[in-house]
Coordinates of C-alpha atoms in Angstrom, one line a residue:
X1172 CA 22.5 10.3 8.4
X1173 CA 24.3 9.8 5.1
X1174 CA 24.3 12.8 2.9
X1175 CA 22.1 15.3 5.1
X1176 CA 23.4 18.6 6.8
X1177 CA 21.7 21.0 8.3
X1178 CA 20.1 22.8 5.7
X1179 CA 17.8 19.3 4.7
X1180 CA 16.7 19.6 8.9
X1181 CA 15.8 23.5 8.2
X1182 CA 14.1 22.8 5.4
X1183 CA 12.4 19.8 6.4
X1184 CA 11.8 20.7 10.4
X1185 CA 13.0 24.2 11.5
X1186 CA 11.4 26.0 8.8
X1187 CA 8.1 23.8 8.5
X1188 CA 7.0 24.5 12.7
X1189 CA 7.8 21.0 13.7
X1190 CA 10.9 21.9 16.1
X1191 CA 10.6 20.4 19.6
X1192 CA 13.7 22.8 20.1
X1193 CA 15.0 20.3 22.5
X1194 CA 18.9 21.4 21.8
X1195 CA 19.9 17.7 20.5
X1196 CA 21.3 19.6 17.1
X1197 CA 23.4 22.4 19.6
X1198 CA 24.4 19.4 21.3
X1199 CA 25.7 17.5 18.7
X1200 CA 26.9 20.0 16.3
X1201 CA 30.8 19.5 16.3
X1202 CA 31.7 23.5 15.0
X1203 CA 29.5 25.0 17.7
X1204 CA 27.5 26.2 14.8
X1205 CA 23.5 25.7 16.0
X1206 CA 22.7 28.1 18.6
X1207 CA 18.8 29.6 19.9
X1208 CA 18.0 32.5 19.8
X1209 CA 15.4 34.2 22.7
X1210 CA 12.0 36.1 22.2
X1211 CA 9.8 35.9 19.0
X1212 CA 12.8 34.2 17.6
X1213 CA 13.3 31.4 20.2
X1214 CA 11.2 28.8 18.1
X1215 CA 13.9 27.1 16.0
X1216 CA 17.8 27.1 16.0
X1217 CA 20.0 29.3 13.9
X1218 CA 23.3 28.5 12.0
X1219 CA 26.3 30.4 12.3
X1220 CA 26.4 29.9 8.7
X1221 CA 29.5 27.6 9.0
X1222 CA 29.0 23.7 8.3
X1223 CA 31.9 20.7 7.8
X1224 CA 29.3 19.3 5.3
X1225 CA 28.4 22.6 3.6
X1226 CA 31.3 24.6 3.6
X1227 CA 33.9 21.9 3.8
X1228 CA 33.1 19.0 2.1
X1229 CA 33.4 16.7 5.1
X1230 CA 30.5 14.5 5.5
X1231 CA 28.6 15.1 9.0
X1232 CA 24.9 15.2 9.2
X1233 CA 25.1 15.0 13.4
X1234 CA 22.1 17.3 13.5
X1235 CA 20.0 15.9 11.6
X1236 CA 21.1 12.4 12.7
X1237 CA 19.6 12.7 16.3
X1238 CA 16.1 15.1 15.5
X1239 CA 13.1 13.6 16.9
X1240 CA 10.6 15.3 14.5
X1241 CA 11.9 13.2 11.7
X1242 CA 10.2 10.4 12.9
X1243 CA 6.5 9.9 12.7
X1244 CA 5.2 10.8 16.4
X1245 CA 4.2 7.5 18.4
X1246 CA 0.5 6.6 19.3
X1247 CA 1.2 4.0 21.9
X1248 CA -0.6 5.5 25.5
X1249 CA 1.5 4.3 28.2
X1250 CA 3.8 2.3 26.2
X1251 CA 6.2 -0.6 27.5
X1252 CA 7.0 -0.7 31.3
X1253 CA 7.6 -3.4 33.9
X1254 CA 5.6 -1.4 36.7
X1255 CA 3.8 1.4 37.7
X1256 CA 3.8 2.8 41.4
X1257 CA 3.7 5.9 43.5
X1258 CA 6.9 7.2 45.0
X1259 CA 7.6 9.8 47.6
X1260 CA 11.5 11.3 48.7
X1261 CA 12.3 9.8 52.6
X1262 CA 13.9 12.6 53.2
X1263 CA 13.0 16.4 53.2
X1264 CA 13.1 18.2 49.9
X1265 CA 12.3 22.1 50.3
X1266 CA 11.5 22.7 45.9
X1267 CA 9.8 19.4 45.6
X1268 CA 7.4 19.1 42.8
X1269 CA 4.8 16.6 43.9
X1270 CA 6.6 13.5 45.7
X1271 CA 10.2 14.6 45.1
X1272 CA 10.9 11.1 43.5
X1273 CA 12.7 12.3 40.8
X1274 CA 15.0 14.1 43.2
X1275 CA 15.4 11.4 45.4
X1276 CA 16.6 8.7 43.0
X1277 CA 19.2 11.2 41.3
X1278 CA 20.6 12.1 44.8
X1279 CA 21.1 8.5 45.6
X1280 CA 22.6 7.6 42.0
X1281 CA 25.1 10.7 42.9
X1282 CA 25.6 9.4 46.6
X1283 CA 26.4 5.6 45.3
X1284 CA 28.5 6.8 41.9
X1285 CA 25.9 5.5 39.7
X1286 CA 26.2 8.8 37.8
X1287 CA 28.5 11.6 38.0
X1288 CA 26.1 14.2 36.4
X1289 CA 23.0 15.7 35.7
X1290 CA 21.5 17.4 33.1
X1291 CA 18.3 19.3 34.2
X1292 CA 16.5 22.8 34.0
X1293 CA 17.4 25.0 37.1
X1294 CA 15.5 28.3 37.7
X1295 CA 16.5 32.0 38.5
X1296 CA 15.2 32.4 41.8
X1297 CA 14.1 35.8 41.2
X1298 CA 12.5 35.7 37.9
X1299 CA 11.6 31.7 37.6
X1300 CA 13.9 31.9 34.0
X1301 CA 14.7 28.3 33.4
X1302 CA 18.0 27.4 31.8
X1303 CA 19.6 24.1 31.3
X1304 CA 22.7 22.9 33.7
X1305 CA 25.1 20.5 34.6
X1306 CA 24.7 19.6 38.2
X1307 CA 27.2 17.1 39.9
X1308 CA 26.4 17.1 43.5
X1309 CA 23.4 16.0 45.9
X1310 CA 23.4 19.5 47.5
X1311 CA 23.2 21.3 44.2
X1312 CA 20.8 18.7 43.1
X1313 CA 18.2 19.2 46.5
X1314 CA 18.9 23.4 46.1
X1315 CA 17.2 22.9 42.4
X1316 CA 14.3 20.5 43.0
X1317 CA 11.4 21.3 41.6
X1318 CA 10.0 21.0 38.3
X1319 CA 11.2 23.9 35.6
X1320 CA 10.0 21.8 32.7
X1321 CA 6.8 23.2 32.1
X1322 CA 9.1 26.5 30.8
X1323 CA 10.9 26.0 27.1
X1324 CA 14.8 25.5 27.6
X1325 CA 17.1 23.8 25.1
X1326 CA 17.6 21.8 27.8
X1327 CA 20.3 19.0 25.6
X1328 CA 22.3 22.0 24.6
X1329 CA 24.1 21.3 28.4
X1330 CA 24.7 17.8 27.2
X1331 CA 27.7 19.0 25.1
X1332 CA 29.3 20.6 28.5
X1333 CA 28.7 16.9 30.6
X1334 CA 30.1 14.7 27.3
X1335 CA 32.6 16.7 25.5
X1336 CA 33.7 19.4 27.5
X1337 CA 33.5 18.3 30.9
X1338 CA 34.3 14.6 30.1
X1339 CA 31.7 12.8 32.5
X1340 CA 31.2 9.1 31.8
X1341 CA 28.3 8.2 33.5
X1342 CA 25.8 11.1 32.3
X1343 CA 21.7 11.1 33.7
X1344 CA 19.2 13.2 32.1
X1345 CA 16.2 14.2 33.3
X1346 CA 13.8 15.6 30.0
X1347 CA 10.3 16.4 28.7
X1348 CA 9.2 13.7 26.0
X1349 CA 10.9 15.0 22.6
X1350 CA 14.3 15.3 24.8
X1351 CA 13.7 11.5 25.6
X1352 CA 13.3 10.9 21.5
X1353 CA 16.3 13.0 21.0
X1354 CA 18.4 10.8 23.0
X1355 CA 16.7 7.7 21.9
X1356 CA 18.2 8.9 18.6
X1357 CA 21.2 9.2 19.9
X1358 CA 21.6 5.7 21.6
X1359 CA 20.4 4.1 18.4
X1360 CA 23.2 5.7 16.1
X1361 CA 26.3 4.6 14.9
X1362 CA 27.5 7.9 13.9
X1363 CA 30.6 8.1 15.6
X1364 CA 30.2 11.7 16.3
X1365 CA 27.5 11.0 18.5
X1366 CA 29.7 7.9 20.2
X1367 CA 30.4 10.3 23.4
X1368 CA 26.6 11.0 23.8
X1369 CA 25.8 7.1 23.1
X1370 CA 28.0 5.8 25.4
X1371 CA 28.2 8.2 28.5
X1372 CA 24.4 8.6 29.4
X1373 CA 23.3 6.0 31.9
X1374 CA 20.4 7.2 32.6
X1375 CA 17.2 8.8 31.1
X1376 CA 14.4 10.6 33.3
X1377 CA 11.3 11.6 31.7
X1378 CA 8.4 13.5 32.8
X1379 CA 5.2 13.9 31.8
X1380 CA 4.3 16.3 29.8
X1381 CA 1.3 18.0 27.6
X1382 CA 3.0 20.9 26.2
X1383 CA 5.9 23.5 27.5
X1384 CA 5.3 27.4 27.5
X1385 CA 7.6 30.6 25.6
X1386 CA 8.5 32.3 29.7
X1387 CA 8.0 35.6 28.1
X1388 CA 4.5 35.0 26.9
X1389 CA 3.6 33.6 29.6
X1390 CA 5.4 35.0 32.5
X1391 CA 5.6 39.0 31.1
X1392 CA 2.1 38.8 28.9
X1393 CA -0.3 36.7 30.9
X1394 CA 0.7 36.0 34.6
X1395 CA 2.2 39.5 35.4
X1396 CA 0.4 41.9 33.1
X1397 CA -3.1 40.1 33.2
X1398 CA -3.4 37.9 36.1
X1399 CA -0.7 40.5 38.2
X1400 CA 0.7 37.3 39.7
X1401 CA 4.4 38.1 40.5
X1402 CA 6.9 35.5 40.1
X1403 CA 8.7 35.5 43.3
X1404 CA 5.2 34.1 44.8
X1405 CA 5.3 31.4 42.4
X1406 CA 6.3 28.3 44.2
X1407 CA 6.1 25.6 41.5
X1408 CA 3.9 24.8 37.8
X1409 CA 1.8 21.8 37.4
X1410 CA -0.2 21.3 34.3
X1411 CA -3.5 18.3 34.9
X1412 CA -5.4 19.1 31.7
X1413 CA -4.6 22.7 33.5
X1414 CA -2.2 25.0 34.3
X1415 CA -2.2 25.0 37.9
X1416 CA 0.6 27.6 39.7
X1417 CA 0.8 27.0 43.6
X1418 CA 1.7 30.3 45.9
X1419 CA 3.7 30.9 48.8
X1420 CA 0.6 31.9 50.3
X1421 CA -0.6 28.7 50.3
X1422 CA -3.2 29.5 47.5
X1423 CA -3.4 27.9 43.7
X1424 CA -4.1 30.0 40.6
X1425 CA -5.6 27.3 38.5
X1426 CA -5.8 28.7 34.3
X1427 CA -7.5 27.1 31.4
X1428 CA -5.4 25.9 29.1
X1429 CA -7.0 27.0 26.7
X1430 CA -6.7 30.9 27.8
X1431 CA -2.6 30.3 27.7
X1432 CA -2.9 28.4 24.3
X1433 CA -0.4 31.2 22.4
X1434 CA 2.0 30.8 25.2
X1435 CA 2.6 27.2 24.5
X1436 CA 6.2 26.6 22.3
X1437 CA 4.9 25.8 18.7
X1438 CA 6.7 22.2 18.3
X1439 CA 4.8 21.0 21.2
X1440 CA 1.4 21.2 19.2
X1441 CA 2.3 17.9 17.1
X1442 CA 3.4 15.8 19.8
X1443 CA 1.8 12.8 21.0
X1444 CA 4.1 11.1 24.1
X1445 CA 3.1 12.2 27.5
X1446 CA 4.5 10.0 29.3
X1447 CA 8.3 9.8 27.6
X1448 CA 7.7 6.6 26.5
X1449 CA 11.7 6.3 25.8
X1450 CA 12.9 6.7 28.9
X1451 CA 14.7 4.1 31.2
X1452 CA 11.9 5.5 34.0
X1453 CA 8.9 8.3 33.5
X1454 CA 7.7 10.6 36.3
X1455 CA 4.6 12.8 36.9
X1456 CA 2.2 13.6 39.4
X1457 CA -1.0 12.3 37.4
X1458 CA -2.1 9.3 38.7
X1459 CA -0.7 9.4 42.1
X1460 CA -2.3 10.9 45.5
X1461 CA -1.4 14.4 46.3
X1462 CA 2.4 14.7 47.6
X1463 CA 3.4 11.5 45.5
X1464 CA 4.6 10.7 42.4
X1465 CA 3.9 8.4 39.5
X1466 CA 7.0 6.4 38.6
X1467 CA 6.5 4.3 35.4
X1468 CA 9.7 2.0 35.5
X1469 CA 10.3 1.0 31.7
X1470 CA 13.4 -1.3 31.7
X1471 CA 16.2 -2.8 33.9
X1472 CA 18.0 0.2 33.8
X1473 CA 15.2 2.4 35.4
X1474 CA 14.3 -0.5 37.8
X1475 CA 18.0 -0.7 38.9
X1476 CA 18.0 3.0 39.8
X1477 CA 14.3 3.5 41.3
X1478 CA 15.3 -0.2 43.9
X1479 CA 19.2 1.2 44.6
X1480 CA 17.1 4.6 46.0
X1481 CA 14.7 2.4 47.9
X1482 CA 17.4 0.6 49.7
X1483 CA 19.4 3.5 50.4
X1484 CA 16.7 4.7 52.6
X1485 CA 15.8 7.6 50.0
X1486 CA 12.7 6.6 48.6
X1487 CA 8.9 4.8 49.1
X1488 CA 6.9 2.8 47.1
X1489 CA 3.8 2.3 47.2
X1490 CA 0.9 0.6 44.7
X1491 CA -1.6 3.2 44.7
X1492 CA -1.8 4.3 41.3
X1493 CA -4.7 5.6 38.7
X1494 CA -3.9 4.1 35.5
X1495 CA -7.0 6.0 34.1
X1496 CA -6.2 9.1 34.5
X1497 CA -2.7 9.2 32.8
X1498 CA -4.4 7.2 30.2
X1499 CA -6.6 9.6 30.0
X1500 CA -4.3 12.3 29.3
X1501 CA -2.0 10.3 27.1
X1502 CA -4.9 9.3 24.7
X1503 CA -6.1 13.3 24.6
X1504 CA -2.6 14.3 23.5
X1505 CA -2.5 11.4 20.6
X1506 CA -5.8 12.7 19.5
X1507 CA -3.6 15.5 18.3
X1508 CA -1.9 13.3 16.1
X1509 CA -1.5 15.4 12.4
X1510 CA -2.9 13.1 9.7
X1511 CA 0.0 12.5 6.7

């Protein structure tokens, strides 16, 4: 935006607690000056202290062009969509969180040179510490299945690697709902310093979500030191109006959300979208039977992708879905909604 820099988005979002800390501003920052810190720190970015606009004189503003908490946050509870259905992977998936839908249609996009990369949230396999990657092969893609999104990761901050660095031209993205605003931003600006993010992602994957946790509050403070669940039993994280934690033993510990309420990332308190109302397709496991998943195909773009997996062999359909109960969940996060 015209005349803005980075010191009018800390003023007006890092410094004020509305940071969905999504990485679109590390992404788009063209000196490499926007970075996150970890810890107690982790809850807004930092600057270098170098700026074109600032120090420079030469007009930028990329950061504060593509920030979704600039933007009043929406109220809409399932928002547009052309259907709604359960999905399940054809073929086996070892990390799979719920269906393995998601995983499925990216594997076939990859397979039939729809895309060319992904950017997602992988996992260390010994301590469950999310980061955000670029992953550009079904084998890669099946190895990291699973969802990693209920953990905090700048996840866009990879986006800059696919776009810029790496030079890939047909770019998916698979993201939590302020990740989904942050590109939405992007697609809609005529910046042309956001051009190579505008015009190389083809595809945008959102999951449901009702808030993301800090790992090290969680993970160190409340699963290992109070609950003495160790990581490496943790097979996968749902959250269902709970925080639900499945175990290689075959047992669930299911937590209150309300007992890991200061774990959750401190942006995420003012959202409203649950169900990444901005994405080409939205995924989730509320609302379909157990080992499904809910696909809410938005557009053409999303419709093109979910039916290419489906007649690769890669995916199932099926019309079994309970509208009330992500409505449900969508219309408790809105009640959140700050009043201006």
């Amino acid at each position: 935006m015209a005349g803005k820099n980075y010191l009018d988005l800390k003023a007006e979002v890092w410094d004020t607690g509305k940071c969905a800390a999504c990485g679109a501003c590390v992404a788009v920052c063209p000196a490499d000056a926007i970075y996150f810190k970890t810890g107690e720190e982790s809850t807004r970015p930092f600057n270098s202290g170098y700026c074109k606009d600032v120090n420079d004189d030469v007009p930028c503003g990329a950061c504060y062009e593509v920030c979704p908490r600039l933007d009043r946050q929406p109220s809409e509870v399932l928002g547009n969509y052309l259907d709604i259905v359960s999905a399940k992977a054809s073929f086996e998936i070892p990390g799979k969180q719920s269906g393995g839908a998601v995983t499925a249609i990216l594997s076939n996009a990859l397979e039939q040179g729809m895309i060319d990369a992904v950017v997602t949230v992988v996992e260390d396999p010994w301590s469950r510490k999310p980061s955000s990657a670029v992953i550009t092969s079904e084998e890669a893609l099946i190895h990291h299945a699973g969802s990693r999104y209920n953990w905090w990761v700048p996840l866009l901050a990879s986006l800059k690697e696919a776009a810029v660095k790496r030079k890939y031209v047909n770019i998916a993205v698979v993201g939590v709902p302020c990740v989904v605003q942050a590109i939405q931003q992007m697609r809609e600006s005529d910046l042309d310093l956001i051009r190579p993010f505008r015009k190389y992602i083809r595809l945008v994957v959102g999951l449901f979500c009702t808030e993301t946790f800090d790992y090290e509050k969680l993970v160190q403070d409340k699963l290992i030191s109070e609950k003495h669940i160790d990581p490496l039993d943790i097979i996968h994280f749902d959250v269902k109006g709970k925080l639900e934690i499945s175990l290689k033993d075959g047992s669930m510990a299911v937590i209150s959300l309300k007992e890991v309420d200061d774990c959750v990332r401190p942006g995420c308190k003012i959202c409203t979208d649950f169900t990444a109302l901005n994405s080409d397709f939205s995924a989730g496991s509320v609302g379909s039977p157990q080992g499904s998943t809910t696909l809410v195909i938005r557009n053409q773009v999303g419709r093109q992708f979910v039916n290419s997996a489906v007649e690769h062999g890669k995916l199932t359909l099926e019309k079994n879905t309970d509208l009330e109960s992500i409505e449900k969940l969508s219309a408790k996060k809105i009640e959140r909604m700050p009043e201006e």
